[in-house]
Amino acid sequence: MELFEHPDVLVVGAGVIGLSVALELHRRGASVTVLERGVALAEASTAAAGMLAATDPDNPPALGPLSELSLHLYPEYLAHIQALSGHLVSFQTNLTLQQTYPATSDITPAQLDRLLPGHALSQLHFTGLAERSIDPRQLAPALLAAVRAIGVHLIENTPMLSISAHEGSISVRTLRRNLAAQFVVDCTGAWTRSDYLSASLPVFPIKGQMLSVAIPPALPLTFTLRTHGLYIVPRTSGPHAGRAIVGATVEAAGYAKATSNEAIRGLYDRACQLLPPISGAPILEQWAGLRPATHDRLPILGALPENPRHLFATAHFRNGILLAPATAQVLAALIAGDPPLIDLSRFLPARSPTSLA
Ligand SMILES: Cc1cc2nc3c(=O)[nH]c(=O)nc-3n(C[C@H](O)[C@H](O)[C@H](O)COP(=O)(O)OP(=O)(O)OC[C@H]3O[C@@H](n4cnc5c(N)ncnc54)[C@H](O)[C@@H]3O)c2cc1C
């Protein structure tokens, strides 16, 4: 089969990770093609709640430095996307009330009453985190417009079938054509093929079901509420202002993305217990997405030891929206041969199973 695409870098997978990597590589002068099995940004990246939850106590501690780097990069990442696309992507919230374990509290009942005047929150104990969120469905069209504006070649409806290494290049086979590049970055999320990785580090899907409700007009909900296993994230500006996202289930259920009325009802009922004023609020939408997971719950970032041209940026599990800017910088630095921005040993594709958290 003829080889007729020769970008510097071929990114496989047009989710938030693949497109953010493409944007950063292009900024550094590389020619980039993005290959997408379906259509761009139609999988996990638009199913997400959009919390930039770097301080979620459920995160593995080893994620800390990458999360902090990404938070630091976020304002500039959004500004760059806005400059290229003309789309504003705003932070939706600046505060998260996180249920505390054990039940000690640094938010007093009086402070809670100031946050939601006249609206009793459930009797749980909370701590206040200076944590932001964005709306991934506001980010998606902006990111896509930015990538299109700079002329990154996006080839949709074209799955990668296999990858092969050659002297001085690497190529990807698809049904219609082969594409050769200096580097391939695999950003295929929950579909990352484990046969390229060590047997001890498979990537697998963890389904999350979610719903959105209309926030009652009299409820001034401007912050995120999160317990162990449930969150309520309001959209405060943009196309979805006035709705709150309620999530999410965490299910090992293969690649099926159907929602179940039982799971959605369960989330809704628990949300109403946590925040009684939303009882009776209409459900506007329900959906499910597939988080790309590893057993140690850490992403896979970097090249295969046996082939430095074959890199991965995948398995961001519950934090891919948070980690997109840092992932893009880390991958671009690796490809440029620049010194790593943070210690990447916990994220390498060849990390040892003994390093599991
Ligand atoms: C319910 C839910 C809630 C979440 N909430 C949050 C949150 O609040 N904050 C946060 O930071 N993260 C959150 N996440 C996690 C976040 O959504 C993911 O970590 C992130 O979207 C992963 O991005 P990605 O680009 O790797 O994957 P995806 O968006 O899934 O993109 C992967 C792409 O690769 C393509 N692809 C697959 N195989 C091939 C192939 N062979 N050839 C070509 N293309 C291929 C797919 O079609 C897809 O478009 C949530 C996820 C879910 C499901």
Short mmCIF file of C-alpha atoms and ligand atoms in Angstrom, two decimals:
data_model
loop_
_atom_site.label_atom_id
_atom_site.label_comp_id
_atom_site.label_asym_id
_atom_site.label_seq_id
_atom_site.Cartn_x
_atom_site.Cartn_y
_atom_site.Cartn_z
CA MET A 1 0.00 0.00 0.00
CA GLU A 2 1.27 3.47 -0.88
CA LEU A 3 2.59 5.75 1.87
CA PHE A 4 1.36 9.26 1.21
CA GLU A 5 1.11 11.15 4.49
CA HIS A 6 4.36 12.31 6.09
CA PRO A 7 3.71 14.58 9.06
CA ASP A 8 6.35 14.96 11.75
CA VAL A 9 3.86 13.54 14.25
CA LEU A 10 0.78 11.40 13.80
CA VAL A 11 -1.60 11.62 16.75
CA VAL A 12 -4.10 8.77 16.97
CA GLY A 13 -7.36 9.63 18.75
CA ALA A 14 -9.15 13.00 18.66
CA GLY A 15 -10.28 13.30 22.27
CA VAL A 16 -9.20 16.14 24.53
CA ILE A 17 -5.81 14.48 25.00
CA GLY A 18 -5.04 13.90 21.31
CA LEU A 19 -6.20 17.36 20.21
CA SER A 20 -4.35 19.11 23.06
CA VAL A 21 -1.17 17.22 22.17
CA ALA A 22 -1.65 18.20 18.50
CA LEU A 23 -2.14 21.86 19.42
CA GLU A 24 1.03 21.99 21.50
CA LEU A 25 3.15 20.14 18.93
CA HIS A 26 1.97 22.52 16.24
CA ARG A 27 2.83 25.52 18.46
CA ARG A 28 6.38 24.17 18.65
CA GLY A 29 6.65 23.96 14.87
CA ALA A 30 5.82 20.30 14.13
CA SER A 31 3.53 19.26 11.29
CA VAL A 32 0.75 17.15 12.80
CA THR A 33 -1.95 14.84 11.48
CA VAL A 34 -4.68 13.49 13.78
CA LEU A 35 -6.35 10.20 12.96
CA GLU A 36 -9.76 9.49 14.51
CA ARG A 37 -11.78 6.29 14.36
CA GLY A 38 -15.14 8.10 14.57
CA VAL A 39 -15.72 11.82 14.94
CA ALA A 40 -13.63 14.12 17.10
CA LEU A 41 -14.53 14.65 20.76
CA ALA A 42 -17.47 12.25 20.82
CA GLU A 43 -16.24 9.92 23.57
CA ALA A 44 -15.05 10.37 27.19
CA SER A 45 -13.96 13.95 26.65
CA THR A 46 -17.51 15.24 26.20
CA ALA A 47 -19.00 12.86 28.78
CA ALA A 48 -16.94 14.40 31.60
CA ALA A 49 -18.10 16.65 34.41
CA GLY A 50 -15.12 18.96 33.94
CA MET A 51 -13.88 19.20 37.54
CA LEU A 52 -10.21 20.19 37.69
CA ALA A 53 -10.00 18.02 40.77
CA ALA A 54 -6.29 18.11 41.56
CA THR A 55 -7.00 17.94 45.30
CA ASP A 56 -9.62 15.20 45.24
CA PRO A 57 -8.61 12.94 48.17
CA ASP A 58 -9.51 9.91 46.04
CA ASN A 59 -6.70 10.66 43.53
CA PRO A 60 -3.54 8.52 43.76
CA PRO A 61 -0.85 10.61 45.53
CA ALA A 62 1.56 9.99 42.61
CA LEU A 63 -0.72 12.09 40.38
CA GLY A 64 0.09 15.23 42.44
CA PRO A 65 2.95 16.84 40.45
CA LEU A 66 1.26 16.25 37.05
CA SER A 67 -2.05 17.64 38.39
CA GLU A 68 -0.35 20.71 39.86
CA LEU A 69 1.49 21.37 36.59
CA SER A 70 -1.77 21.12 34.66
CA LEU A 71 -3.63 23.47 36.98
CA HIS A 72 -0.81 25.96 36.59
CA LEU A 73 -1.01 25.69 32.78
CA TYR A 74 -4.82 25.86 32.54
CA PRO A 75 -5.38 29.63 32.19
CA GLU A 76 -2.79 29.88 29.42
CA TYR A 77 -4.17 26.73 27.72
CA LEU A 78 -7.66 28.25 27.58
CA ALA A 79 -6.29 31.63 26.46
CA HIS A 80 -4.37 29.95 23.61
CA ILE A 81 -7.49 28.09 22.49
CA GLN A 82 -9.49 31.31 22.62
CA ALA A 83 -6.86 33.21 20.63
CA LEU A 84 -6.92 30.58 17.87
CA SER A 85 -10.64 29.81 17.84
CA GLY A 86 -12.33 33.00 19.02
CA HIS A 87 -14.29 30.83 21.51
CA LEU A 88 -14.26 31.81 25.18
CA VAL A 89 -14.04 28.83 27.55
CA SER A 90 -14.65 30.07 31.07
CA PHE A 91 -14.08 28.53 34.48
CA GLN A 92 -17.51 27.53 35.75
CA THR A 93 -16.78 27.26 39.49
CA ASN A 94 -13.95 28.25 41.82
CA LEU A 95 -14.91 26.33 44.95
CA THR A 96 -15.60 22.69 45.79
CA LEU A 97 -17.16 21.59 49.06
CA GLN A 98 -15.62 18.18 49.68
CA GLN A 99 -17.06 15.81 52.25
CA THR A 100 -14.41 15.24 54.90
CA TYR A 101 -13.14 11.91 56.24
CA PRO A 102 -13.26 11.41 59.16
CA ALA A 103 -16.17 13.70 59.85
CA THR A 104 -14.36 16.84 60.84
CA SER A 105 -15.26 20.10 59.18
CA ASP A 106 -13.58 23.39 58.39
CA ILE A 107 -16.80 24.83 56.90
CA THR A 108 -19.14 25.92 59.67
CA PRO A 109 -22.96 25.77 59.42
CA ALA A 110 -22.94 29.59 59.29
CA GLN A 111 -20.54 29.54 56.31
CA LEU A 112 -22.72 26.96 54.56
CA ASP A 113 -25.72 29.19 55.10
CA ARG A 114 -23.83 32.12 53.56
CA LEU A 115 -22.96 29.96 50.52
CA LEU A 116 -26.54 28.80 50.00
CA PRO A 117 -28.73 31.24 51.90
CA GLY A 118 -31.85 29.63 53.27
CA HIS A 119 -31.09 26.24 51.72
CA ALA A 120 -30.12 23.56 54.20
CA LEU A 121 -27.38 21.28 52.94
CA SER A 122 -27.35 17.70 54.20
CA GLN A 123 -25.81 17.05 57.60
CA LEU A 124 -22.44 15.99 56.19
CA HIS A 125 -19.19 17.72 57.09
CA PHE A 126 -17.34 19.60 54.38
CA THR A 127 -14.01 21.19 53.71
CA GLY A 128 -13.67 23.99 51.18
CA LEU A 129 -11.23 23.43 48.28
CA ALA A 130 -10.12 26.22 45.94
CA GLU A 131 -10.83 24.01 42.95
CA ARG A 132 -12.14 25.03 39.54
CA SER A 133 -14.26 23.36 36.90
CA ILE A 134 -14.90 23.90 33.20
CA ASP A 135 -17.66 22.66 30.88
CA PRO A 136 -16.09 20.04 28.57
CA ARG A 137 -18.93 20.61 26.10
CA GLN A 138 -17.89 24.26 25.93
CA LEU A 139 -14.22 23.28 25.58
CA ALA A 140 -14.86 20.73 22.80
CA PRO A 141 -16.02 23.07 19.99
CA ALA A 142 -13.37 25.62 20.96
CA LEU A 143 -10.56 23.05 20.91
CA LEU A 144 -11.75 21.65 17.60
CA ALA A 145 -12.00 25.13 16.06
CA ALA A 146 -8.48 25.92 17.33
CA VAL A 147 -7.04 22.76 15.80
CA ARG A 148 -8.80 23.47 12.50
CA ALA A 149 -7.69 27.13 12.53
CA ILE A 150 -3.99 26.20 12.59
CA GLY A 151 -4.38 23.68 9.81
CA VAL A 152 -3.77 20.44 11.72
CA HIS A 153 -4.93 17.71 9.35
CA LEU A 154 -7.78 15.84 11.10
CA ILE A 155 -8.80 12.58 9.42
CA GLU A 156 -12.07 11.29 10.90
CA ASN A 157 -13.92 7.98 10.40
CA THR A 158 -10.58 6.23 9.91
CA PRO A 159 -9.48 3.76 12.61
CA MET A 160 -5.86 2.90 13.13
CA LEU A 161 -5.54 -0.84 12.48
CA SER A 162 -1.87 -1.41 13.34
CA ILE A 163 1.48 0.30 13.85
CA SER A 164 4.83 -0.74 12.44
CA ALA A 165 8.34 0.59 12.94
CA HIS A 166 10.78 1.27 10.09
CA GLU A 167 14.31 2.62 9.79
CA GLY A 168 13.89 6.34 10.56
CA SER A 169 10.07 6.39 10.68
CA ILE A 170 6.95 4.71 12.00
CA SER A 171 3.74 4.00 10.14
CA VAL A 172 0.10 3.40 10.88
CA ARG A 173 -2.10 1.19 8.75
CA THR A 174 -5.73 2.09 8.10
CA LEU A 175 -8.25 0.51 5.74
CA ARG A 176 -7.69 3.13 3.06
CA ARG A 177 -4.11 4.26 3.44
CA ASN A 178 -0.86 4.03 5.36
CA LEU A 179 0.45 7.06 7.17
CA ALA A 180 4.14 7.45 7.98
CA ALA A 181 5.58 9.90 10.50
CA GLN A 182 8.63 10.58 12.63
CA PHE A 183 6.57 9.88 15.74
CA VAL A 184 3.17 8.36 16.56
CA VAL A 185 1.38 9.41 19.76
CA ASP A 186 -1.34 6.97 20.78
CA CYS A 187 -4.18 8.91 22.44
CA THR A 188 -6.90 6.31 21.95
CA GLY A 189 -8.22 6.49 25.52
CA ALA A 190 -10.23 3.47 26.68
CA TRP A 191 -9.51 1.77 23.34
CA THR A 192 -5.71 1.78 23.77
CA ARG A 193 -4.56 -1.62 22.61
CA SER A 194 -2.81 -3.53 25.30
CA ASP A 195 -0.84 -5.62 22.82
CA TYR A 196 1.46 -2.58 22.33
CA LEU A 197 2.00 -2.28 26.08
CA SER A 198 3.45 -4.57 28.72
CA ALA A 199 1.05 -7.32 29.73
CA SER A 200 1.06 -5.97 33.28
CA LEU A 201 -0.29 -2.57 32.21
CA PRO A 202 -3.50 -2.99 30.24
CA VAL A 203 -5.81 -0.04 29.58
CA PHE A 204 -9.48 -0.84 30.11
CA PRO A 205 -12.81 1.06 30.12
CA ILE A 206 -14.55 2.11 33.33
CA LYS A 207 -18.02 3.31 32.54
CA GLY A 208 -19.46 6.42 34.18
CA GLN A 209 -23.16 7.25 34.02
CA MET A 210 -24.23 10.86 34.54
CA LEU A 211 -27.25 13.10 34.33
CA SER A 212 -28.00 16.78 34.27
CA VAL A 213 -30.81 18.59 36.05
CA ALA A 214 -32.23 22.07 35.75
CA ILE A 215 -31.11 24.08 38.79
CA PRO A 216 -34.19 25.58 40.46
CA PRO A 217 -34.14 29.34 39.72
CA ALA A 218 -34.18 30.22 43.43
CA LEU A 219 -31.09 28.08 44.20
CA PRO A 220 -27.84 30.09 43.94
CA LEU A 221 -25.59 27.10 43.26
CA THR A 222 -22.19 28.41 42.17
CA PHE A 223 -19.87 25.75 43.61
CA THR A 224 -19.25 22.01 43.28
CA LEU A 225 -20.38 19.59 45.98
CA ARG A 226 -18.48 16.29 46.21
CA THR A 227 -18.69 13.27 48.47
CA HIS A 228 -16.99 9.91 48.14
CA GLY A 229 -18.89 8.64 45.07
CA LEU A 230 -21.17 11.54 44.14
CA TYR A 231 -20.75 15.07 42.82
CA ILE A 232 -22.95 17.94 41.75
CA VAL A 233 -21.28 20.42 39.38
CA PRO A 234 -23.19 23.52 38.30
CA ARG A 235 -22.77 25.21 34.94
CA THR A 236 -22.73 28.90 35.72
CA SER A 237 -22.03 30.42 32.29
CA GLY A 238 -22.02 29.49 28.62
CA PRO A 239 -24.47 27.36 26.67
CA HIS A 240 -25.37 25.09 29.59
CA ALA A 241 -25.71 27.70 32.34
CA GLY A 242 -28.48 26.83 34.76
CA ARG A 243 -27.98 23.09 34.73
CA ALA A 244 -26.07 20.92 37.18
CA ILE A 245 -24.20 17.74 36.33
CA VAL A 246 -24.74 14.84 38.73
CA GLY A 247 -22.30 11.96 38.60
CA ALA A 248 -21.11 9.41 38.40
CA THR A 249 -21.17 5.64 38.49
CA VAL A 250 -17.85 3.75 38.32
CA GLU A 251 -18.50 0.45 36.53
CA ALA A 252 -16.37 -2.26 34.98
CA ALA A 253 -18.90 -2.94 32.24
CA GLY A 254 -16.88 -3.35 29.06
CA TYR A 255 -17.47 -1.02 26.11
CA ALA A 256 -21.28 -0.75 26.36
CA LYS A 257 -22.33 2.86 26.92
CA ALA A 258 -26.03 2.38 27.65
CA THR A 259 -27.45 4.11 30.72
CA SER A 260 -29.80 2.30 33.10
CA ASN A 261 -32.81 3.98 34.68
CA GLU A 262 -31.91 2.32 37.98
CA ALA A 263 -28.41 3.82 38.08
CA ILE A 264 -29.63 7.25 36.97
CA ARG A 265 -32.43 7.20 39.54
CA GLY A 266 -29.91 6.17 42.22
CA LEU A 267 -27.64 9.14 41.38
CA TYR A 268 -30.61 11.50 41.32
CA ASP A 269 -31.92 10.33 44.70
CA ARG A 270 -28.50 10.63 46.32
CA ALA A 271 -28.06 14.11 44.84
CA CYS A 272 -31.42 15.14 46.33
CA GLN A 273 -30.32 13.84 49.74
CA LEU A 274 -27.05 15.77 49.49
CA LEU A 275 -28.70 18.96 48.23
CA PRO A 276 -32.40 18.83 49.16
CA PRO A 277 -33.39 21.97 47.17
CA ILE A 278 -32.87 20.11 43.89
CA SER A 279 -35.53 17.53 44.80
CA GLY A 280 -38.05 17.52 42.01
CA ALA A 281 -35.72 19.29 39.53
CA PRO A 282 -36.31 17.84 36.06
CA ILE A 283 -33.69 15.54 34.57
CA LEU A 284 -32.60 17.16 31.29
CA GLU A 285 -30.24 14.50 29.96
CA GLN A 286 -28.56 11.25 30.88
CA TRP A 287 -25.47 9.69 29.32
CA ALA A 288 -22.47 7.45 29.89
CA GLY A 289 -18.81 7.62 28.93
CA LEU A 290 -15.80 5.31 29.14
CA ARG A 291 -12.91 6.40 31.32
CA PRO A 292 -9.55 4.98 30.19
CA ALA A 293 -8.14 3.20 33.25
CA THR A 294 -5.06 1.31 34.38
CA HIS A 295 -4.77 -0.82 37.50
CA ASP A 296 -2.64 1.81 39.25
CA ARG A 297 -5.06 4.59 38.18
CA LEU A 298 -2.17 6.56 36.67
CA PRO A 299 -1.90 7.72 33.06
CA ILE A 300 0.58 6.28 30.60
CA LEU A 301 2.90 8.98 29.22
CA GLY A 302 5.99 8.34 27.15
CA ALA A 303 7.64 6.09 24.61
CA LEU A 304 8.02 2.36 24.39
CA PRO A 305 11.59 1.45 25.39
CA GLU A 306 11.96 -0.69 22.28
CA ASN A 307 10.68 2.07 19.97
CA PRO A 308 11.22 5.71 20.98
CA ARG A 309 9.09 6.83 18.01
CA HIS A 310 5.98 5.17 19.47
CA LEU A 311 4.61 7.24 22.34
CA PHE A 312 1.49 7.05 24.52
CA ALA A 313 -0.66 9.71 26.16
CA THR A 314 -3.53 7.69 27.51
CA ALA A 315 -5.28 6.22 30.58
CA HIS A 316 -6.14 9.51 32.26
CA PHE A 317 -9.04 7.76 34.02
CA ARG A 318 -11.09 10.33 36.01
CA ASN A 319 -8.81 13.29 35.32
CA GLY A 320 -8.26 13.68 31.59
CA ILE A 321 -9.85 17.12 31.40
CA LEU A 322 -7.68 18.31 34.29
CA LEU A 323 -4.53 16.71 32.86
CA ALA A 324 -4.84 17.73 29.18
CA PRO A 325 -2.60 20.85 29.30
CA ALA A 326 0.21 19.11 31.24
CA THR A 327 -0.03 16.01 29.08
CA ALA A 328 0.36 18.13 25.94
CA GLN A 329 3.46 19.85 27.35
CA VAL A 330 5.00 16.61 28.59
CA LEU A 331 4.54 14.85 25.25
CA ALA A 332 5.78 17.81 23.21
CA ALA A 333 8.90 18.06 25.40
CA LEU A 334 9.56 14.33 25.05
CA ILE A 335 9.31 14.52 21.25
CA ALA A 336 11.55 17.59 21.14
CA GLY A 337 14.10 15.84 23.36
CA ASP A 338 13.77 18.58 25.99
CA PRO A 339 14.35 17.82 29.69
CA PRO A 340 11.21 16.42 31.36
CA LEU A 341 9.03 18.99 33.12
CA ILE A 342 8.37 16.58 36.00
CA ASP A 343 9.57 13.15 37.01
CA LEU A 344 7.78 10.81 34.60
CA SER A 345 8.91 7.48 36.08
CA ARG A 346 5.48 6.66 37.57
CA PHE A 347 3.80 7.27 34.17
CA LEU A 348 6.11 5.43 31.76
CA PRO A 349 4.61 2.69 29.57
CA ALA A 350 7.28 0.31 30.86
CA ARG A 351 6.76 1.02 34.54
CA SER A 352 7.03 -2.03 36.68
CA PRO A 353 3.99 -3.66 38.30
CA THR A 354 5.82 -3.24 41.63
CA SER A 355 5.19 0.50 41.30
CA LEU A 356 1.42 0.03 41.46
CA ALA A 357 -0.18 2.42 43.95
C1 LIG B 1 -18.68 10.16 33.42
C2 LIG B 1 -17.30 10.74 33.35
C3 LIG B 1 -16.99 11.85 34.13
C4 LIG B 1 -15.71 12.41 34.07
N1 LIG B 1 -15.44 13.55 34.79
C5 LIG B 1 -14.22 14.11 34.71
C6 LIG B 1 -13.92 15.32 35.41
O1 LIG B 1 -14.79 15.87 36.11
N2 LIG B 1 -12.67 15.85 35.29
C7 LIG B 1 -11.71 15.28 34.52
O2 LIG B 1 -10.59 15.80 34.47
N3 LIG B 1 -11.95 14.12 33.83
C8 LIG B 1 -13.17 13.54 33.92
N4 LIG B 1 -13.43 12.38 33.25
C9 LIG B 1 -12.33 11.69 32.57
C10 LIG B 1 -12.06 12.28 31.20
O3 LIG B 1 -13.27 12.40 30.50
C11 LIG B 1 -11.09 11.36 30.45
O4 LIG B 1 -9.96 11.06 31.23
C12 LIG B 1 -10.62 12.03 29.17
O5 LIG B 1 -11.72 12.49 28.41
C13 LIG B 1 -9.80 11.08 28.34
O6 LIG B 1 -9.52 11.76 27.13
P1 LIG B 1 -8.99 10.96 25.88
O7 LIG B 1 -8.77 11.96 24.80
O8 LIG B 1 -7.84 10.10 26.30
O9 LIG B 1 -10.17 9.93 25.56
P2 LIG B 1 -11.44 10.05 24.60
O10 LIG B 1 -12.13 11.34 24.75
O11 LIG B 1 -12.24 8.81 24.83
O12 LIG B 1 -10.81 10.02 23.16
C14 LIG B 1 -10.18 8.88 22.62
C15 LIG B 1 -10.41 8.93 21.12
O13 LIG B 1 -9.66 7.92 20.48
C16 LIG B 1 -10.43 7.42 19.40
N5 LIG B 1 -9.92 6.10 19.02
C17 LIG B 1 -10.01 4.95 19.72
N6 LIG B 1 -9.44 3.93 19.04
C18 LIG B 1 -8.98 4.46 17.87
C19 LIG B 1 -8.32 3.92 16.74
N7 LIG B 1 -7.98 2.60 16.67
N8 LIG B 1 -8.00 4.73 15.71
C20 LIG B 1 -8.33 6.06 15.77
N9 LIG B 1 -8.97 6.64 16.81
C21 LIG B 1 -9.29 5.85 17.85
C22 LIG B 1 -11.84 7.38 19.98
O14 LIG B 1 -12.82 7.30 18.96
C23 LIG B 1 -11.88 8.69 20.76
O15 LIG B 1 -12.36 9.77 19.98
C24 LIG B 1 -14.72 11.82 33.25
C25 LIG B 1 -15.04 10.74 32.45
C26 LIG B 1 -16.32 10.21 32.49
C27 LIG B 1 -16.66 9.04 31.59
#
